[in-house]
Short mmCIF file of C-alpha atoms in Angstrom, two decimals:
data_model
loop_
_atom_site.label_atom_id
_atom_site.label_comp_id
_atom_site.label_asym_id
_atom_site.label_seq_id
_atom_site.Cartn_x
_atom_site.Cartn_y
_atom_site.Cartn_z
CA UNK A 119 0.02 0.18 0.00
CA UNK A 120 2.96 2.37 0.76
CA UNK A 121 4.45 2.02 -2.69
CA UNK A 122 0.86 3.14 -4.23
CA UNK A 123 1.26 6.61 -2.74
CA UNK A 124 3.70 8.12 -5.08
CA UNK A 125 1.72 6.78 -8.16
CA UNK A 126 -1.55 7.96 -6.70
CA UNK A 127 0.04 11.42 -6.18
CA UNK A 128 0.84 11.51 -10.02
CA UNK A 129 -2.64 10.62 -10.91
CA UNK A 130 -4.06 13.26 -8.73
CA UNK A 131 -1.78 16.09 -10.28
CA UNK A 132 -2.04 14.92 -13.61
CA UNK A 133 -5.93 14.84 -13.52
CA UNK A 134 -6.05 18.22 -11.86
CA UNK A 135 -3.87 19.70 -14.39
CA UNK A 136 -5.74 18.23 -17.29
CA UNK A 137 -9.23 19.33 -15.83
CA UNK A 138 -7.87 22.84 -15.25
CA UNK A 139 -6.13 23.28 -18.84
CA UNK A 140 -7.71 25.92 -20.91
CA UNK A 141 -9.10 27.77 -17.75
CA UNK A 142 -6.03 28.98 -15.94
CA UNK A 143 -3.55 26.24 -14.67
CA UNK A 144 -2.15 27.43 -11.31
CA UNK A 145 1.07 25.81 -9.91
CA UNK A 146 0.31 24.82 -6.40
CA UNK A 147 2.01 26.95 -3.92
CA UNK A 148 3.03 24.89 -0.76
CA UNK A 149 0.81 25.63 2.16
CA UNK A 150 3.74 25.42 4.78
CA UNK A 151 4.30 28.86 6.53
CA UNK A 152 8.04 28.48 5.78
CA UNK A 153 10.86 30.26 3.49
CA UNK A 154 10.38 27.98 0.60
CA UNK A 155 6.63 28.52 0.36
CA UNK A 156 7.04 32.22 0.58
CA UNK A 157 9.80 32.11 -2.26
CA UNK A 158 7.61 30.05 -4.60
CA UNK A 159 4.50 32.52 -3.94
CA UNK A 160 6.81 35.51 -4.77
CA UNK A 161 7.98 34.02 -8.04
CA UNK A 162 4.69 32.81 -9.16
CA UNK A 163 3.38 36.44 -8.58
CA UNK A 164 6.02 37.53 -10.90
CA UNK A 165 8.78 39.11 -8.37
CA UNK A 166 11.95 37.15 -9.51
CA UNK A 167 14.46 39.43 -7.73
CA UNK A 168 15.26 36.73 -5.27
CA UNK A 169 18.45 34.86 -3.69
CA UNK A 170 18.29 31.65 -5.90
CA UNK A 171 20.83 30.01 -3.93
CA UNK A 172 18.89 30.71 -0.53
CA UNK A 173 15.75 29.57 -2.35
CA UNK A 174 17.57 26.04 -3.37
CA UNK A 175 18.53 25.72 0.28
CA UNK A 176 15.22 26.59 1.55
CA UNK A 177 13.46 23.76 -0.41
CA UNK A 178 15.88 21.25 1.59
CA UNK A 179 14.74 22.95 4.77
CA UNK A 180 10.91 22.63 3.79
CA UNK A 181 8.54 19.85 4.56
CA UNK A 182 7.82 19.97 0.76
CA UNK A 183 11.33 18.52 0.21
CA UNK A 184 10.21 15.10 1.81
CA UNK A 185 7.15 14.96 -0.77
CA UNK A 186 9.34 14.99 -3.75
CA UNK A 187 9.96 11.16 -3.94
CA UNK A 188 9.29 8.94 -6.90
CA UNK A 189 6.24 11.26 -7.99
CA UNK A 190 8.57 13.67 -9.57
CA UNK A 191 10.43 11.12 -11.32
CA UNK A 192 7.45 9.59 -13.10
CA UNK A 193 6.23 12.93 -14.01
CA UNK A 194 9.50 13.68 -15.68
CA UNK A 195 9.27 10.66 -17.97
CA UNK A 196 5.68 11.63 -18.84
CA UNK A 197 7.19 15.04 -19.90
CA UNK A 198 9.96 13.19 -22.20
CA UNK A 199 6.89 11.38 -23.69
CA UNK A 200 5.10 14.37 -24.50
CA UNK A 201 8.09 16.31 -26.00
CA UNK A 202 8.67 13.33 -28.29
CA UNK A 203 4.95 13.36 -29.51
CA UNK A 204 5.01 17.35 -29.47
CA UNK A 205 1.83 17.17 -27.33
CA UNK A 206 2.41 20.52 -25.86
CA UNK A 207 -0.69 20.50 -23.66
CA UNK A 208 0.94 17.55 -21.63
CA UNK A 209 4.20 19.26 -21.76
CA UNK A 210 2.63 22.22 -19.81
CA UNK A 211 0.52 20.04 -17.52
CA UNK A 212 3.41 17.79 -16.35
CA UNK A 213 5.99 20.43 -15.86
CA UNK A 214 3.65 22.29 -13.83
CA UNK A 215 2.75 19.34 -11.86
CA UNK A 216 6.65 18.92 -11.35
CA UNK A 217 6.83 22.47 -10.07
CA UNK A 218 4.15 21.83 -7.64
CA UNK A 219 6.39 19.18 -6.15
CA UNK A 220 9.67 21.02 -6.43
CA UNK A 221 9.68 24.75 -7.75
CA UNK A 222 13.47 24.68 -7.76
CA UNK A 223 13.46 22.10 -10.95
CA UNK A 224 15.33 23.73 -13.78
CA UNK A 225 14.34 20.94 -15.84
CA UNK A 226 10.57 21.63 -15.39
CA UNK A 227 11.29 25.56 -15.93
CA UNK A 228 13.20 24.81 -18.87
CA UNK A 229 10.61 22.61 -20.92
CA UNK A 230 7.78 25.03 -19.60
CA UNK A 231 9.28 27.91 -20.87
CA UNK A 232 10.34 26.20 -24.16
CA UNK A 233 6.71 25.30 -24.75
CA UNK A 234 5.43 28.62 -24.07
CA UNK A 235 7.86 30.08 -26.55
CA UNK A 236 6.60 27.43 -29.24
CA UNK A 237 2.95 28.71 -28.42
CA UNK A 238 3.80 32.37 -28.61
CA UNK A 239 3.25 33.00 -25.00
CA UNK A 240 5.92 35.59 -24.52
CA UNK A 241 4.94 36.69 -21.06
CA UNK A 242 4.95 33.15 -19.49
CA UNK A 243 7.96 32.26 -21.66
CA UNK A 244 10.07 34.99 -20.26
CA UNK A 245 9.00 34.43 -16.67
CA UNK A 246 10.01 30.76 -16.48
CA UNK A 247 13.16 31.46 -18.55
CA UNK A 248 14.23 33.96 -16.10
CA UNK A 249 13.79 31.56 -13.14
CA UNK A 250 15.51 28.62 -14.79
CA UNK A 251 18.44 30.80 -15.53
CA UNK A 252 18.23 32.44 -12.19
CA UNK A 253 18.61 29.04 -10.67
CA UNK A 254 21.30 28.14 -13.11
CA UNK A 255 23.34 30.94 -12.76
CA UNK A 256 23.31 30.55 -8.59
CA UNK A 257 25.12 27.37 -9.32
CA UNK A 258 27.60 28.13 -12.08
CA UNK A 259 28.60 31.40 -10.26
CA UNK A 260 29.36 29.69 -7.04
CA UNK A 261 32.73 28.25 -8.49
CA UNK A 262 34.39 27.29 -11.75
CA UNK A 263 33.91 23.38 -11.39
CA UNK A 264 37.55 22.88 -12.27
CA UNK A 265 38.66 21.49 -8.66
CA UNK A 266 36.87 20.11 -5.66
CA UNK A 267 37.66 23.07 -3.79
CA UNK A 268 36.08 25.39 -6.48
CA UNK A 269 33.48 23.03 -7.53
CA UNK A 270 29.90 24.24 -8.34
CA UNK A 271 27.56 24.20 -5.45
CA UNK A 272 24.75 22.00 -5.68
CA UNK A 273 21.76 20.97 -3.54
CA UNK A 274 20.43 17.91 -5.46
CA UNK A 275 22.08 15.36 -8.02
CA UNK A 276 19.60 16.45 -10.64
CA UNK A 277 21.42 19.83 -10.82
CA UNK A 278 24.58 18.07 -11.73
CA UNK A 279 22.94 16.21 -14.57
CA UNK A 280 21.01 19.29 -15.84
CA UNK A 281 24.35 21.24 -16.04
CA UNK A 282 26.01 18.59 -17.85
CA UNK A 283 23.16 18.14 -20.29
CA UNK A 284 23.31 21.99 -20.98
CA UNK A 285 26.89 21.72 -21.73
CA UNK A 286 26.25 18.78 -24.10
CA UNK A 287 28.49 16.63 -22.33
CA UNK A 288 28.48 12.82 -22.06
CA UNK A 289 29.23 11.40 -18.75
CA UNK A 290 31.84 8.64 -19.00
CA UNK A 291 32.57 8.01 -15.00
CA UNK A 292 31.22 9.49 -11.77
CA UNK A 293 33.00 9.26 -8.53
CA UNK A 294 33.38 10.90 -5.16
CA UNK A 295 36.27 13.40 -4.50
CA UNK A 296 37.17 15.57 -1.66
CA UNK A 297 39.09 18.90 -1.36
CA UNK A 298 39.31 21.47 1.63
CA UNK A 299 36.05 21.30 3.52
CA UNK A 300 34.38 20.07 0.31
CA UNK A 301 32.99 16.50 -0.70
CA UNK A 302 32.30 16.59 -4.29
CA UNK A 303 30.92 14.50 -7.29
CA UNK A 304 33.74 14.21 -9.97
CA UNK A 305 32.19 13.85 -13.18
CA UNK A 306 34.50 12.70 -15.99
CA UNK A 307 32.80 13.53 -19.41
CA UNK A 308 33.38 13.88 -23.05
CA UNK A 309 33.03 17.30 -24.32
CA UNK A 310 33.56 18.16 -28.08
CA UNK A 311 35.44 14.83 -28.53
CA UNK A 312 37.84 15.49 -25.55
CA UNK A 313 37.81 14.26 -21.97
CA UNK A 314 37.18 16.91 -19.29
CA UNK A 315 36.55 16.76 -15.50
CA UNK A 316 33.91 18.73 -13.68
CA UNK A 317 33.71 19.00 -9.78
CA UNK A 318 30.29 19.76 -8.09
CA UNK A 319 30.42 20.57 -4.38
CA UNK A 320 27.85 18.29 -3.03
CA UNK A 321 28.07 19.01 0.80
CA UNK A 322 24.35 19.76 0.73
CA UNK A 323 23.67 16.42 -1.06
CA UNK A 324 25.59 14.30 1.29
CA UNK A 325 24.08 16.06 4.26
CA UNK A 326 20.61 15.10 3.22
CA UNK A 327 21.82 11.41 2.66
CA UNK A 328 23.31 11.31 6.13
CA UNK A 329 20.08 12.59 7.66
CA UNK A 330 18.11 9.96 5.66
CA UNK A 331 20.29 7.15 7.01
CA UNK A 332 19.88 8.48 10.67
CA UNK A 333 15.92 7.93 10.39
#
């Protein structure tokens, strides 16, 4: 019964989005009275001038973080399916459902804004584009990625793969490295036919993993 909960959440989110489409689909703002919920409300209202690093940290500290689970991953697979079939209605539905779970998702913002661009909705395209790149810059400006000491600061593993995808890199090997006070994910990739290594400072990621093991 416990394993049915993530699937049930996906069905509920998908059904709600489908019924609402064409009226005014709204991303669900978390009802927790915490920093993350306030950030989401602010961004949805169009005020994008926030500290995106603090926003990403606030998600980890929110009760919303524990609700991410496999439902989010299932929705991501639905997005890929909708993109492949050029079903723009479903892309919007699924990415909005993903953002209702994790509004810090660069993946969801990317495909939502790109779909709005295809549909000619310039206002929403700009909004979600700017949020996507606000999140992205909060990572790429945190270091140079060349050493563990200067690695790009991430809060979730998904951020690492998103950035590698944006760079057009092909992952060859992933390992754990350390440098100074940092524990990093060391990513050996192929980039433009050459081998290159990027370091992601993942202290927050490993901290979350330790908390899970302690439960």
